[in-house]
Coordinates of N, CA and C in Angstrom, one line a residue:
X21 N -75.1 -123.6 -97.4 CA -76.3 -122.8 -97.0 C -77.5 -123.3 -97.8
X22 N -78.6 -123.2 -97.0 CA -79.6 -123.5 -97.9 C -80.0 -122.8 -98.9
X23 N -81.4 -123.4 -100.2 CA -81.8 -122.5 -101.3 C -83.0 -122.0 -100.5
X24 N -83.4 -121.9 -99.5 CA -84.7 -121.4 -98.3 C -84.3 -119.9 -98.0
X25 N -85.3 -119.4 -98.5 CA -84.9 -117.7 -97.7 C -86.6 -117.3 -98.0
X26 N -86.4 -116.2 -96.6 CA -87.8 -115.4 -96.7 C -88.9 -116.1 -96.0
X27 N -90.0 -116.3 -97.1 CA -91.5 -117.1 -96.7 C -91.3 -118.7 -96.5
X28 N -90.4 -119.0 -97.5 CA -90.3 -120.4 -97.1 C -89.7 -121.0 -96.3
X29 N -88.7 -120.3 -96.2 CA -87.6 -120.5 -94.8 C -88.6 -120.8 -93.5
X30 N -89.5 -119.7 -93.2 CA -90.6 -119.5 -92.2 C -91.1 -120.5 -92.1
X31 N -91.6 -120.8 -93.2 CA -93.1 -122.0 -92.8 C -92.3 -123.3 -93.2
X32 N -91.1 -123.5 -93.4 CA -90.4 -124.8 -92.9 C -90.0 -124.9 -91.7
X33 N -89.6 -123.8 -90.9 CA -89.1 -123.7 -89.4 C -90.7 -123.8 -88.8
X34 N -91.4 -123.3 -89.2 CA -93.0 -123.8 -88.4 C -93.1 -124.9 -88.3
X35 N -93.3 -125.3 -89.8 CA -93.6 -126.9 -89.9 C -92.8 -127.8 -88.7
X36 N -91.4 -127.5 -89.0 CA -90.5 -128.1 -88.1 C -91.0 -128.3 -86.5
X37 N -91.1 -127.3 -86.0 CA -91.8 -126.9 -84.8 C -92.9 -127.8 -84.5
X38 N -94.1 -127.7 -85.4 CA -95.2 -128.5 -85.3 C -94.8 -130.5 -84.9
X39 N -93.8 -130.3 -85.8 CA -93.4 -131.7 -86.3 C -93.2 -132.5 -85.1
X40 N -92.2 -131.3 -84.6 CA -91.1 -131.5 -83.0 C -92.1 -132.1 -81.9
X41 N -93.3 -131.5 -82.1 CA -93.9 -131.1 -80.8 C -94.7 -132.6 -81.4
X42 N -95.1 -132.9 -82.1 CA -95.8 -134.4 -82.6 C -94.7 -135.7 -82.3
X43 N -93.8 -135.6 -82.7 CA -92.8 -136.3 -82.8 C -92.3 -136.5 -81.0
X44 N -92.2 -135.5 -80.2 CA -92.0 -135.9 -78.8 C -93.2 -136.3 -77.8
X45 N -94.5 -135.8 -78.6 CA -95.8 -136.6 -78.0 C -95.6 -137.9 -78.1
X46 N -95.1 -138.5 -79.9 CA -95.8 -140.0 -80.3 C -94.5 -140.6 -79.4
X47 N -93.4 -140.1 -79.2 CA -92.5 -140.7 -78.7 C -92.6 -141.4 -77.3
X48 N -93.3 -139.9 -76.7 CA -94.0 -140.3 -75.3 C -94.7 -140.9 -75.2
X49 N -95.9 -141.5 -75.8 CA -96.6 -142.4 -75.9 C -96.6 -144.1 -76.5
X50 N -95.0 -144.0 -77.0 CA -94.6 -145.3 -77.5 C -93.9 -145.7 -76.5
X51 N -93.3 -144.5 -75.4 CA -92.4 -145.3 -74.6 C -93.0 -145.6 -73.1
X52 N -94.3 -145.3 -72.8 CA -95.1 -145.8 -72.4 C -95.7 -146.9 -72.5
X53 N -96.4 -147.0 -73.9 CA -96.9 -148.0 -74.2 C -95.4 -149.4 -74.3
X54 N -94.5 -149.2 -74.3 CA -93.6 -150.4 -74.5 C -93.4 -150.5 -72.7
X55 N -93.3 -149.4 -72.1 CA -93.4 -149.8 -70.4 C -94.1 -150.5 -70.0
X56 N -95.2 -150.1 -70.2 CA -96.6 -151.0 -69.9 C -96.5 -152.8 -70.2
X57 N -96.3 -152.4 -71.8 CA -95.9 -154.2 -72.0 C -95.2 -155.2 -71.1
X58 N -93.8 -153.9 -70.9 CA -92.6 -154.8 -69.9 C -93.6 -154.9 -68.3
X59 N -94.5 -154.0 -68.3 CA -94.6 -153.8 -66.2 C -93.5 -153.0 -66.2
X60 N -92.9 -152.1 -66.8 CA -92.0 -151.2 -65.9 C -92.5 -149.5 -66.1
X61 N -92.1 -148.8 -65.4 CA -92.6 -147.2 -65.6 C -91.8 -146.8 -66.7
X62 N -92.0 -145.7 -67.0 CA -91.6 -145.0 -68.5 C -90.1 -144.5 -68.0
X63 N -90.4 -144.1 -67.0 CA -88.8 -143.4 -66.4 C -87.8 -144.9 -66.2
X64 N -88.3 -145.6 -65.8 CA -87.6 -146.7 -65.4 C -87.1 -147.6 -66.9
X65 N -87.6 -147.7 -68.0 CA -87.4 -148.2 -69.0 C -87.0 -146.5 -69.8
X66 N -86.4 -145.7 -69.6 CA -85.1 -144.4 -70.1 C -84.1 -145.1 -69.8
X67 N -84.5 -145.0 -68.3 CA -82.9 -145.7 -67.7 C -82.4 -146.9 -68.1
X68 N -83.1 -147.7 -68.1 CA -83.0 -149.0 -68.8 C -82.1 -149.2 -70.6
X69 N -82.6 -148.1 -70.9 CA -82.1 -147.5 -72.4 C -81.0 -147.4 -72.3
X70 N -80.7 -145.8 -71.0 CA -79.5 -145.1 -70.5 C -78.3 -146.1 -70.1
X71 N -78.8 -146.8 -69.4 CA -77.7 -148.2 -68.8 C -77.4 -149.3 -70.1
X72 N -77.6 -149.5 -70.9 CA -77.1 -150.4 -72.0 C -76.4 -149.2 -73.2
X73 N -76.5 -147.6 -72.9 CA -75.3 -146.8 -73.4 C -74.2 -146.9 -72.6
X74 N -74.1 -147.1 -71.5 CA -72.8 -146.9 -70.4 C -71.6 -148.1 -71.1
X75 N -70.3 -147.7 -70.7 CA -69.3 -148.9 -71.4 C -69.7 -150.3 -70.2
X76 N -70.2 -149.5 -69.3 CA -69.9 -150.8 -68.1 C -70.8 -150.8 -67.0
X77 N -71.1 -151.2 -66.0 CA -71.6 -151.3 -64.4 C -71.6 -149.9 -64.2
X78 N -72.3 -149.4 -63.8 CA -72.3 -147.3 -62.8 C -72.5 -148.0 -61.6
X79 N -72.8 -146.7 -60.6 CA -73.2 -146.9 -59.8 C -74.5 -146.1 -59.7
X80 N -75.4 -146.1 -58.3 CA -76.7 -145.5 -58.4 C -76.4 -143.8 -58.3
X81 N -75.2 -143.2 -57.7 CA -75.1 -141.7 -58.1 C -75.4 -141.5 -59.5
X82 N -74.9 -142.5 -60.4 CA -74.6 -142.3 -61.8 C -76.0 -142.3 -62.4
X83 N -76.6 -143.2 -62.0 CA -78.3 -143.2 -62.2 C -78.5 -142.6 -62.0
X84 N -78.7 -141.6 -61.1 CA -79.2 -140.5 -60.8 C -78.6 -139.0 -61.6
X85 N -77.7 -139.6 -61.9 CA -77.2 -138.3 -63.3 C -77.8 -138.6 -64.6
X86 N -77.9 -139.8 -64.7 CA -78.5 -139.9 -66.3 C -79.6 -139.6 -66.3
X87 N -80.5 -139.6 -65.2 CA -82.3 -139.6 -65.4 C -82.8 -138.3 -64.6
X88 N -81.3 -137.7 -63.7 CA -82.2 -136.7 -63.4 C -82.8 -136.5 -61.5
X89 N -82.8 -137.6 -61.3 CA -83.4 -138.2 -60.0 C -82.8 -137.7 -58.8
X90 N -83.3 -137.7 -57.6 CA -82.4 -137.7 -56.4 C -81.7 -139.0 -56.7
X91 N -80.5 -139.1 -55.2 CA -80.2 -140.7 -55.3 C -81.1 -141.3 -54.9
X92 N -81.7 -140.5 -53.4 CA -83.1 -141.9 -52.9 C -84.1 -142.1 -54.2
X93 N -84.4 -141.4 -54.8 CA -85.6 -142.4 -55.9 C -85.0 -143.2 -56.8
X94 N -83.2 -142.3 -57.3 CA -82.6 -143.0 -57.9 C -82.1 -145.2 -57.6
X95 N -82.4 -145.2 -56.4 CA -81.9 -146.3 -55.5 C -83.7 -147.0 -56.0
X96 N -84.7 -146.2 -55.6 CA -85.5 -147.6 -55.7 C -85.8 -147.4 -57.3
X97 N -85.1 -146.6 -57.9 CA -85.7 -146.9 -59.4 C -84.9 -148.4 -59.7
X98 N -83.5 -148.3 -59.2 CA -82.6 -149.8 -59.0 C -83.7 -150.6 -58.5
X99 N -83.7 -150.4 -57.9 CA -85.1 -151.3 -56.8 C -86.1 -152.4 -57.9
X100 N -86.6 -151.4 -58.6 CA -87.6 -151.9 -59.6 C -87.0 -152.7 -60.6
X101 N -86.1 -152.3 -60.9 CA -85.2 -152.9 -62.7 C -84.8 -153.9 -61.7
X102 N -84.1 -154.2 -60.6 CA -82.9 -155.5 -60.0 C -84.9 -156.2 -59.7
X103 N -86.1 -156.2 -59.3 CA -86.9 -156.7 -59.3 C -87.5 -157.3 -60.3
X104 N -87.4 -156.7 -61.4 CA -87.9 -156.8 -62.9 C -86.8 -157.8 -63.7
X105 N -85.4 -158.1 -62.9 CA -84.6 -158.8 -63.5 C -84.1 -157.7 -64.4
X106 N -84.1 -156.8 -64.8 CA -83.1 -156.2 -65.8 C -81.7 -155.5 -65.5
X107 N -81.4 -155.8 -64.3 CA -79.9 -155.2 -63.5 C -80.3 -155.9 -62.3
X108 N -78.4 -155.6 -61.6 CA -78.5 -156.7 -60.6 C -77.3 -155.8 -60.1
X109 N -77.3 -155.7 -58.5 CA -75.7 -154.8 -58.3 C -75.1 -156.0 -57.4
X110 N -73.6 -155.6 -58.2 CA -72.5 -156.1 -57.8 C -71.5 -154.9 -56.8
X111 N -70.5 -155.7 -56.4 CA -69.7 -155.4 -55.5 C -68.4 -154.4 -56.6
X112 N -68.0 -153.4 -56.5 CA -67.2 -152.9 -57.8 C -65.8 -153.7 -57.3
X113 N -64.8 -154.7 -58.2 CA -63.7 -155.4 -58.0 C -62.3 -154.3 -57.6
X114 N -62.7 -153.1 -57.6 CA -61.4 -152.4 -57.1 C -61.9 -151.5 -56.3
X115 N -62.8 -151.1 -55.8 CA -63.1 -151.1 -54.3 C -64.4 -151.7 -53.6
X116 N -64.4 -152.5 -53.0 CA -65.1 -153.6 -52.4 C -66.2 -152.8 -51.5
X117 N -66.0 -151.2 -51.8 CA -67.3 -150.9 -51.1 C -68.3 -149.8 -51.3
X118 N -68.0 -150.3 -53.0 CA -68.7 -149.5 -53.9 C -69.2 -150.5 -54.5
X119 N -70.9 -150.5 -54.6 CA -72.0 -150.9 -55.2 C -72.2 -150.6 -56.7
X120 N -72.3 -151.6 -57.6 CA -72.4 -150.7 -59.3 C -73.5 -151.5 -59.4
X121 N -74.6 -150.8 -60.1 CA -75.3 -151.5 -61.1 C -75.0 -151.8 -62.3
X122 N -75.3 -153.2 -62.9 CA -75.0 -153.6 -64.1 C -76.1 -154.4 -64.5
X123 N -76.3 -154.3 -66.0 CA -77.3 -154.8 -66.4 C -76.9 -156.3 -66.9
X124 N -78.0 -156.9 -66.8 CA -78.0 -158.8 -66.8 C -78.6 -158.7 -68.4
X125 N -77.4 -159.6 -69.0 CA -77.5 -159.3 -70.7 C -78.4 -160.3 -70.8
X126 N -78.1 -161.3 -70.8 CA -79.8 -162.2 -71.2 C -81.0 -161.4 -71.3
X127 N -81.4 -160.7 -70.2 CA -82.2 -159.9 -70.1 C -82.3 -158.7 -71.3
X128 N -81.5 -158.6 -71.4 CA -80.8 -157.1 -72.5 C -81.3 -157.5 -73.7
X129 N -80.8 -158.5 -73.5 CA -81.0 -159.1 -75.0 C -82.4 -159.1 -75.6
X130 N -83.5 -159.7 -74.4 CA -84.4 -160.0 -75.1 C -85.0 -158.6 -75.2
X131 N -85.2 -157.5 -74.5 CA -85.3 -156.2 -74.5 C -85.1 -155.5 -75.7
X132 N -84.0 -156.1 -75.9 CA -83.2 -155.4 -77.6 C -84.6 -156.2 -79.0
X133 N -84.3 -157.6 -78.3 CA -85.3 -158.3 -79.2 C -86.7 -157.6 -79.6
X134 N -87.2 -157.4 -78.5 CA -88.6 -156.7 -78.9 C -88.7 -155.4 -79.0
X135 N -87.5 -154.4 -79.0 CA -87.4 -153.1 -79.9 C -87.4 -153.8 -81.0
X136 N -86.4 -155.0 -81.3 CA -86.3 -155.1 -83.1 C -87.7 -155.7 -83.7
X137 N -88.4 -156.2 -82.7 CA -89.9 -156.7 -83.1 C -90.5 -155.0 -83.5
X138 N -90.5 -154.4 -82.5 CA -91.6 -153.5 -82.8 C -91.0 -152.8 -83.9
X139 N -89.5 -152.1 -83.6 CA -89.0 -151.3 -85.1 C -88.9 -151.4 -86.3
X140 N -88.7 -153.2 -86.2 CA -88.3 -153.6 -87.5 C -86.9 -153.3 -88.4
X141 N -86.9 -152.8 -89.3 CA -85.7 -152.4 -89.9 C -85.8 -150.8 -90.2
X142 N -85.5 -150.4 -88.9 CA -85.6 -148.9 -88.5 C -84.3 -148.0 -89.5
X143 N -83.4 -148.8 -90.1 CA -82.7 -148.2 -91.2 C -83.5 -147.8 -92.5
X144 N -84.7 -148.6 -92.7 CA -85.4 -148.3 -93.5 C -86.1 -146.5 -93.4
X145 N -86.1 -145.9 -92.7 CA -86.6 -144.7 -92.5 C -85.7 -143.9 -93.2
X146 N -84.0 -144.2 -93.4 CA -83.3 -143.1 -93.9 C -83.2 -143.5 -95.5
X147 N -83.4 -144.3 -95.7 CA -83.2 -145.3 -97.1 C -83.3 -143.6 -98.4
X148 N -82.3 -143.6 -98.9 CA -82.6 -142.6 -100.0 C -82.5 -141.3 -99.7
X149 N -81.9 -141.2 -98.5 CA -81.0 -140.3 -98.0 C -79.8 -139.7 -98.1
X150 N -79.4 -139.0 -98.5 CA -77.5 -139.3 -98.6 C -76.8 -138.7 -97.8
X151 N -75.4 -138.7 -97.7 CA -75.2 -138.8 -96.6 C -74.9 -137.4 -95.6
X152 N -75.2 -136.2 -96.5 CA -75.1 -135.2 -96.0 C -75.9 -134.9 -95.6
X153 N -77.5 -135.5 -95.4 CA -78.6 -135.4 -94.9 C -78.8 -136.3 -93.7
X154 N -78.1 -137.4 -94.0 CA -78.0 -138.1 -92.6 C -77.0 -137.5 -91.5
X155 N -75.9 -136.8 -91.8 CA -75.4 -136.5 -90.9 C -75.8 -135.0 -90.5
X156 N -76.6 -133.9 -91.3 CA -77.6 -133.3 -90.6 C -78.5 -133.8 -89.7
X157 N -79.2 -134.9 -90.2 CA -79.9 -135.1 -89.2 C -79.4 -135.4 -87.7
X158 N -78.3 -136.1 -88.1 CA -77.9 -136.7 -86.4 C -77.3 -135.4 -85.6
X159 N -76.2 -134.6 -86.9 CA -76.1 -133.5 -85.9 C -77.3 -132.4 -85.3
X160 N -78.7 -132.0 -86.0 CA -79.9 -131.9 -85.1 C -80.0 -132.8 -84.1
X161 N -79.8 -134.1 -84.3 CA -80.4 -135.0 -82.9 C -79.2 -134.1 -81.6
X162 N -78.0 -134.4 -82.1 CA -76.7 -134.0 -81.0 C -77.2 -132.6 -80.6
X163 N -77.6 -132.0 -80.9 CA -78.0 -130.6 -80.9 C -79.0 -130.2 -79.7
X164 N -80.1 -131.0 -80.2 CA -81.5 -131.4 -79.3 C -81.1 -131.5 -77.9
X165 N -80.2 -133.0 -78.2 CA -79.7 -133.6 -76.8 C -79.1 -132.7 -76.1
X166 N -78.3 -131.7 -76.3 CA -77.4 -131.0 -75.6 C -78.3 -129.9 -75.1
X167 N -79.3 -129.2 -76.2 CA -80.4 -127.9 -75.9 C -81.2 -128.9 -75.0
X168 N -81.7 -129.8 -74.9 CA -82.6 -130.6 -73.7 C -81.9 -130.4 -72.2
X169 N -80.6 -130.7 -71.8 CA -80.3 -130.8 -71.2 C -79.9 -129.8 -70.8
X170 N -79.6 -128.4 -71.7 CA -79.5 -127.4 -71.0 C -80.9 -126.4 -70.5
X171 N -82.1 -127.1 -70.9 CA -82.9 -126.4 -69.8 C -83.7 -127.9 -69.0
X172 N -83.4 -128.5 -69.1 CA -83.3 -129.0 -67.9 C -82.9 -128.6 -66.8
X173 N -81.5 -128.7 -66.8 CA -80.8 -127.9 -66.0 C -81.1 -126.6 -65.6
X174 N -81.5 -125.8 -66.5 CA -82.4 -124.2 -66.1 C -83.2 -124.7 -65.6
X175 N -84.6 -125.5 -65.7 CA -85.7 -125.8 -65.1 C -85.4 -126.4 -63.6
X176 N -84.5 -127.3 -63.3 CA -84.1 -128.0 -61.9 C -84.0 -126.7 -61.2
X177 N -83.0 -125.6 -62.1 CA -82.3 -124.6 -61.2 C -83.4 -123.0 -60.9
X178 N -84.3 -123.4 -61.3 CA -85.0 -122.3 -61.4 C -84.7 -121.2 -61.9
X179 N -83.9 -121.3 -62.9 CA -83.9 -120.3 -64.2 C -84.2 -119.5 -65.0
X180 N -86.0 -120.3 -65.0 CA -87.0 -120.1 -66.1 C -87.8 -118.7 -65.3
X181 N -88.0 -117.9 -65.9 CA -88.9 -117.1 -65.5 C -90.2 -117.2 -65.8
X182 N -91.5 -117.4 -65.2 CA -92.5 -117.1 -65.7 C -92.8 -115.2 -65.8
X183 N -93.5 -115.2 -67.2 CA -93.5 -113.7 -67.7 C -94.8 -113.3 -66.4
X184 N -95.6 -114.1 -66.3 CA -97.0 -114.1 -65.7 C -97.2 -113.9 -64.6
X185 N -96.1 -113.9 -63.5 CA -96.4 -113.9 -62.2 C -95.3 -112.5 -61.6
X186 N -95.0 -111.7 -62.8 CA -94.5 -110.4 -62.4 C -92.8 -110.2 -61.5
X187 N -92.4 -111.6 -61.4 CA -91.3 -111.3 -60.6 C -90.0 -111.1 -61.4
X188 N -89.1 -111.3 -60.3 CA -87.7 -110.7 -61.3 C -87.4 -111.8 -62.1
X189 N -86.2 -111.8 -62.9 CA -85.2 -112.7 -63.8 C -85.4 -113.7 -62.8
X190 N -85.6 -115.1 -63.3 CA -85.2 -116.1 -62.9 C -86.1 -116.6 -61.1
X191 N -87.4 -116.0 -61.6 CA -88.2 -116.5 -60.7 C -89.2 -117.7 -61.2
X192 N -90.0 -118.3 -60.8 CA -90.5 -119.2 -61.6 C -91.9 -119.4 -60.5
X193 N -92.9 -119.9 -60.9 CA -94.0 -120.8 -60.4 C -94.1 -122.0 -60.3
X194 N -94.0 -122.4 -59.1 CA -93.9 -123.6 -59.1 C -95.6 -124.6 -59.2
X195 N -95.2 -125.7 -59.0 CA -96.2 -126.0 -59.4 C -97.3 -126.5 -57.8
X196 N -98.2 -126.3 -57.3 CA -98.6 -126.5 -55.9 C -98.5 -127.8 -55.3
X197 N -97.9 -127.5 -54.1 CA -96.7 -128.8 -53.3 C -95.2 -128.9 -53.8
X198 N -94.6 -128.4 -54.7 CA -93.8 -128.4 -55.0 C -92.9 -127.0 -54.4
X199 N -91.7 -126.9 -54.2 CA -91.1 -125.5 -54.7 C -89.7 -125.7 -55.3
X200 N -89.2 -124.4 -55.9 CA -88.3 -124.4 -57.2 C -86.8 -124.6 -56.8

């Protein structure tokens, strides 16, 4: 348990908050700006990320699970990356009529290269950490990732209530041209 109680506790969980909301702007804007470099869209270089965590080849359903997508935009987001050279689909070897995307490692490689250009020695950030703080941290990261995805999932499903527009549990506003 922490030595934090009370006032401090507070305005560390603020801080934190502030931090968060800084920390997922700069992030947005570096993964942009590294799109831009490549020519590829921001969504299209996630996935690009997402597909070099996979053990192997997916397929475009699968794409479309990791980013979120229908499959039709899922398919031309393939579109872009097999144009861009960074995936290529093959034929899957145990059923001949299933399509997998797989990413072309040459390509990967140099990809990897110029994260290590831009990050550097991104281990340097934990340096003087120990190890019960590193593994706090990661378990916040696992934490994040799991709470992201579960409103996600509320948000696709229309979940979210807006307080503002008077209606019941789990109505929402959408946004115009859109609906929920």
């Amino acid at each position: 348990m922490s030595g934090y109680s009370g006032y401090a506790r507070v305005r560390l969980l603020d801080e934190l908050s502030v931090v968060s909301h800084r920390y997922v702007a700069s992030y947005a804007l570096f993964n942009q700006a590294v799109a831009d470099h490549l020519g590829l869209h921001p969504t299209d270089l996630q996935c690009l990320n997402l597909l070099t965590l996979e053990p192997g080849p997916v397929t475009t359903g699968r794409v479309a699970q990791l980013t979120g997508l229908t499959t039709g935009s899922a398919t031309r987001l393939v579109d872009r990356l097999e144009r861009a050279g960074y995936v290529r689909r093959e034929r899957d070897a145990a059923d001949r009529r299933k399509v997998l995307v797989a990413t072309v490692p040459e390509r990967i490689a140099e990809f990897r290269r110029m994260w290590e250009r831009l990050g550097g020695d991104r281990s340097a950030l934990f340096e003087g950490l120990e190890e019960e703080e590193l593994a706090a941290i990661v378990g916040h990261m696992r934490r994040t990732v799991q709470f992201s995805g579960e409103q996600v999932a509320r948000l696709r499903s229309g979940r979210v209530r807006d307080p503002g527009n008077g209606g019941p549990e789990g109505s929402v506003s959408a946004r115009p041209g859109r609906t929920p």
